[in-house]
Tab-separated table of C-alpha atoms and ligand atoms in Angstrom:
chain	number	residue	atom	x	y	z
P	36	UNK	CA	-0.525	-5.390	22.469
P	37	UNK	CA	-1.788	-8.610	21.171
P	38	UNK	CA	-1.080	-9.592	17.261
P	39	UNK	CA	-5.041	-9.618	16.599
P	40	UNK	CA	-5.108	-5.516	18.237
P	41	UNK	CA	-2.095	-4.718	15.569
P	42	UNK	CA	-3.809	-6.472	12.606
P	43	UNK	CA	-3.920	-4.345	9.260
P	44	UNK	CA	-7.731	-4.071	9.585
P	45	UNK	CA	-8.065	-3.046	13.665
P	46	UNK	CA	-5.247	-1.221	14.626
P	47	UNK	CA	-5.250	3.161	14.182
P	48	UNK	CA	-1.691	3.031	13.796
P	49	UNK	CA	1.850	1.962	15.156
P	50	UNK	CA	1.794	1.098	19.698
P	51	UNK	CA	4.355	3.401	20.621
P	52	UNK	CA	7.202	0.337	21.214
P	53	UNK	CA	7.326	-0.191	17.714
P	54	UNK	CA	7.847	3.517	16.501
P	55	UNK	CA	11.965	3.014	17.582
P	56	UNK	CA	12.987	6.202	15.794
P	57	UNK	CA	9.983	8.394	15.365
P	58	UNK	CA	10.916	10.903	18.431
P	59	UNK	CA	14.189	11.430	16.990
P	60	UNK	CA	13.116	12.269	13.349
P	61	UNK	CA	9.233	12.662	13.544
P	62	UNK	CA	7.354	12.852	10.590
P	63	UNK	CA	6.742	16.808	10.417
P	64	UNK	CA	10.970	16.955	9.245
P	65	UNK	CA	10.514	14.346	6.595
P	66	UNK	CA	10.541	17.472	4.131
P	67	UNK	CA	13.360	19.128	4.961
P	68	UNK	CA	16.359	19.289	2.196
P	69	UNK	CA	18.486	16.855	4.368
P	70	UNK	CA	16.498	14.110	4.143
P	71	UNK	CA	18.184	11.077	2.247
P	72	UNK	CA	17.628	10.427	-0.646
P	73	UNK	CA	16.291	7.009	-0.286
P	74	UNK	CA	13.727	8.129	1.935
P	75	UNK	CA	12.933	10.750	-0.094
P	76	UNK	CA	12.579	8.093	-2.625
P	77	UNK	CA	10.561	5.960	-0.190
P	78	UNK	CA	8.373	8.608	0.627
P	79	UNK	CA	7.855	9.237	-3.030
P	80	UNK	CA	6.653	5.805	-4.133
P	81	UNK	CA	4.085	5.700	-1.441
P	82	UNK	CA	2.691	8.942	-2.614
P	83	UNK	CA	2.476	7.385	-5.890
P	84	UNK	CA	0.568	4.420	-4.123
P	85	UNK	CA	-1.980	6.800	-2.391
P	86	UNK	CA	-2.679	8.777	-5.542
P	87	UNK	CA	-2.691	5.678	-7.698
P	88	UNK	CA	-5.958	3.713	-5.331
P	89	UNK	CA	-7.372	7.447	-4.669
P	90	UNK	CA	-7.549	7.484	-8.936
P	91	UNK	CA	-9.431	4.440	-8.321
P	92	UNK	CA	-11.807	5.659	-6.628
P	93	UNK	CA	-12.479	8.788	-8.795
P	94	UNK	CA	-12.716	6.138	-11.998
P	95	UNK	CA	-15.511	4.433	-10.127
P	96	UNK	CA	-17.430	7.795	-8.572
P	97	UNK	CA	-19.240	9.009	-12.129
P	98	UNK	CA	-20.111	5.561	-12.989
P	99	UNK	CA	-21.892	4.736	-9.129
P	100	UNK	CA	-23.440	8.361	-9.550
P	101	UNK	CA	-24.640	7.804	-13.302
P	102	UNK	CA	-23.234	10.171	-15.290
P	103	UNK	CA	-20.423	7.377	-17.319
P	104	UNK	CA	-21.463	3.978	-18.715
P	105	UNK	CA	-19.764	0.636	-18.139
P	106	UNK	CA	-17.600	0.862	-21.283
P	107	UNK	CA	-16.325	3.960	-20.144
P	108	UNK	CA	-15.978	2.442	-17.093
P	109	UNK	CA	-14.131	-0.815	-18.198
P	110	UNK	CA	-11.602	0.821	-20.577
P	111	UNK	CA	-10.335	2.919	-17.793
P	112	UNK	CA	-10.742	1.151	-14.753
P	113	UNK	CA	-9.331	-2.011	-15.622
P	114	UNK	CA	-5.744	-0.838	-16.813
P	115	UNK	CA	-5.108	1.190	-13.530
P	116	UNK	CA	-6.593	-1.757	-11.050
P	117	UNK	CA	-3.791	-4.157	-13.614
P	118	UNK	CA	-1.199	-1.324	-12.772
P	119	UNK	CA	-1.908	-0.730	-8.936
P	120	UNK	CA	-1.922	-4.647	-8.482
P	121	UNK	CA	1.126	-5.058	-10.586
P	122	UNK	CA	3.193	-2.285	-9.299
P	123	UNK	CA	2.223	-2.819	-5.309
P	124	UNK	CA	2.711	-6.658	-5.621
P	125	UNK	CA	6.584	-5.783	-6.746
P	126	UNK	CA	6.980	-3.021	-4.176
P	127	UNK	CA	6.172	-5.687	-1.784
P	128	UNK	CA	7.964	-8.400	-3.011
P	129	UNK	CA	11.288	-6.437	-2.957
P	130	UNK	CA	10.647	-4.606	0.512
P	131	UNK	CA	10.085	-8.181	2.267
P	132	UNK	CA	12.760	-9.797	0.377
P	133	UNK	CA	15.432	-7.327	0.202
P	134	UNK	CA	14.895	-4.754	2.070
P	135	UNK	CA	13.332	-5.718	5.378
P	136	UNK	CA	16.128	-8.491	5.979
P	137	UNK	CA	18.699	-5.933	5.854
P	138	UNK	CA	16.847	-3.192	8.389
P	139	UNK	CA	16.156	-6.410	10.506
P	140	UNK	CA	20.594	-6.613	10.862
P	141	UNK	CA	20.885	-3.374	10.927
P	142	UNK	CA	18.663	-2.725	14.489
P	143	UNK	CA	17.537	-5.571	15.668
P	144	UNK	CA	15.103	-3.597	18.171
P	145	UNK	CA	13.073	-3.142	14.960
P	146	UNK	CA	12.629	-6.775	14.471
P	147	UNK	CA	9.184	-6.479	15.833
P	148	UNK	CA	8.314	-3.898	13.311
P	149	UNK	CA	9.350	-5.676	10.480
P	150	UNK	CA	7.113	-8.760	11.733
P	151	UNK	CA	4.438	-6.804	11.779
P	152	UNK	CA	5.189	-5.014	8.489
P	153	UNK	CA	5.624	-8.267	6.652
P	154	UNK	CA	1.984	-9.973	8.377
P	155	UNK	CA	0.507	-6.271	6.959
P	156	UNK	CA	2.006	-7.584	3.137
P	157	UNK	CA	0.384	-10.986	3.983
P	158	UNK	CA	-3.121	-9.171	4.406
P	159	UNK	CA	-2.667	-6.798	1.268
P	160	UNK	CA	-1.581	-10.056	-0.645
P	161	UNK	CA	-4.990	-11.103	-0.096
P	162	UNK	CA	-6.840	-8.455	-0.599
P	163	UNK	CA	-4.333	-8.404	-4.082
P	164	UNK	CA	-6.015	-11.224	-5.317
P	165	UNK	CA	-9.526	-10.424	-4.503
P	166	UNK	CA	-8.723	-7.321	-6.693
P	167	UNK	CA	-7.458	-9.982	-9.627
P	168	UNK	CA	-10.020	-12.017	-9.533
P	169	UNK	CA	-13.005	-9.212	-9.444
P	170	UNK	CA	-11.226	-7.141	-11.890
P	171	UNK	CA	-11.007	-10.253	-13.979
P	172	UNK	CA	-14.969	-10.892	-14.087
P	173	UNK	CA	-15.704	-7.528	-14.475
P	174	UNK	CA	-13.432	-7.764	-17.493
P	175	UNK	CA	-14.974	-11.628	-18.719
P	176	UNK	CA	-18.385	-10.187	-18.034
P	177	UNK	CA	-17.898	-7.002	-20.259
P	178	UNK	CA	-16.497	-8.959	-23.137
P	179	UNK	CA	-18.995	-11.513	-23.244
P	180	UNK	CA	-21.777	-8.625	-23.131
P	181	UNK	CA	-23.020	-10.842	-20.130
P	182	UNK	CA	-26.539	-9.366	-18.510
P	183	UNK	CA	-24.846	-9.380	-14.900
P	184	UNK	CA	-21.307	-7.079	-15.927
P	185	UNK	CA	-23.353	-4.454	-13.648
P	186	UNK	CA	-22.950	-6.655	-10.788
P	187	UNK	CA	-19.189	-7.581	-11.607
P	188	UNK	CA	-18.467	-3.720	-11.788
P	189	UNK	CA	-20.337	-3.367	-8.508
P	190	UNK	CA	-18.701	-6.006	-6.930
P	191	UNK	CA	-14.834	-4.534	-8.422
P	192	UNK	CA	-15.795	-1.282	-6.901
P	193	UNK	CA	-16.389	-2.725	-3.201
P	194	UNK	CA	-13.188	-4.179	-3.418
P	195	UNK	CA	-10.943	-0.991	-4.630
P	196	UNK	CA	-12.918	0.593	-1.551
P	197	UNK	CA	-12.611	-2.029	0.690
P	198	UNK	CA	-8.888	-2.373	0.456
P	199	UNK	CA	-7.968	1.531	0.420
P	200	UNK	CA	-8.024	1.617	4.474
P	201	UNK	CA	-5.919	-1.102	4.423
P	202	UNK	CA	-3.144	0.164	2.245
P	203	UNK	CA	-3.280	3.568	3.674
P	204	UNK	CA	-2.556	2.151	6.942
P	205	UNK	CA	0.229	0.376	5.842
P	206	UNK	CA	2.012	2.508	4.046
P	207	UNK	CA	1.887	5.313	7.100
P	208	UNK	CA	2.630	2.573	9.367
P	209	UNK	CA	5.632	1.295	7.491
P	210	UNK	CA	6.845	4.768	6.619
P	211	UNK	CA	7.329	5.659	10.552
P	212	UNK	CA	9.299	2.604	11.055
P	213	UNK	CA	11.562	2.950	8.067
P	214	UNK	CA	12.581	6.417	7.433
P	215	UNK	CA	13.813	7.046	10.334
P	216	UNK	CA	15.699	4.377	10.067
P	217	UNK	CA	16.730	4.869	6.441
P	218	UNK	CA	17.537	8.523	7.538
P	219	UNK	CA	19.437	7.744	11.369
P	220	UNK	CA	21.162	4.817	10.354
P	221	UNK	CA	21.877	4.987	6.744
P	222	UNK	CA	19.732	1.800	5.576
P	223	UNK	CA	19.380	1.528	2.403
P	224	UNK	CA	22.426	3.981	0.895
P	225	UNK	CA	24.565	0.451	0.492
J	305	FE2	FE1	5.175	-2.450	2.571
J	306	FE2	FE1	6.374	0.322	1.084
């Protein structure tokens, strides 16, 4: 498959050459009491990452639908976009500098995996900063009382939906590459 078919924003999911351990622990025994602790752990922290955009979301619902103002809406949304953009820029930064190296020496037949896991952190990155800089005018725009801080909301909001396919995709995508890993090979426990 070509790299512009497994892009973060086309592809439905992992081509079945890059899944290297899936068939041998497939994602409906992920819950049983065996599984290691790390990618229990794993698992855990991308929960935390679905929850934390799908919060998003429900911040920005009442105030597209009318029924909370854009105070209400600036004192909670922008402390959980500052959160989801701190916390997910540091996941990533440790899973492509620490992490991915080592599952890259561990089995090299998921070297093409990793590739594509750390072009997918490339295209988050991105979309990161587009979430900094929209958060940041909703934020200028509500403390200057400036007539447009409707628009800046707006805008914010496109972007927390925009990105949420993205991340989703990522995070199942990376999950079927590195638990079974974590949990065949021992990656991770050293
Ligand atoms: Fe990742
Ligand atoms: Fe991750």
């Amino acid at each position: 498959m070509s790299d512009d078919a497994l892009h973060l924003s086309t592809r439905a999911g992992l081509p079945e050459d890059l899944r290297v351990g899936l068939s041998d622990f497939p994602r409906d025994r992920w819950a049983e009491p065996t599984v290691a602790e790390m990618a229990r752990f794993w698992l855990g922290v991308h929960e935390n990452f679905r929850r934390h955009h799908a919060h998003l979301g429900a911040l920005v619902a009442p105030w597209r639908e009318g029924r909370s103002d854009l105070r209400t809406l600036h004192g909670r949304l922008i402390p959980a976009v500052q959160q989801f953009l701190q916390h997910l820029d540091m996941h990533h930064r440790i899973e492509s500098s620490q992490y991915f190296p080592a599952f890259r020496d561990l089995d090299p037949r998921i070297a093409h995996g990793i590739d594509l896991l750390d072009r997918d952190h490339d295209v988050v990155h991105e979309r990161l900063e587009a979430l900094f800089a929209a958060a940041s005018a909703f934020h200028g725009a509500v403390q200057t009382n400036a007539p447009d801080a409707a628009d800046a909301a707006a805008r914010l909001s496109d972007v927390v939906d925009a990105m949420g396919p993205l991340v989703l995709r990522h995070l199942d995508d990376e999950e079927e590459i590195v638990i079974p890993l974590i949990q065949l090979r021992g990656a991770g426990l050293t």
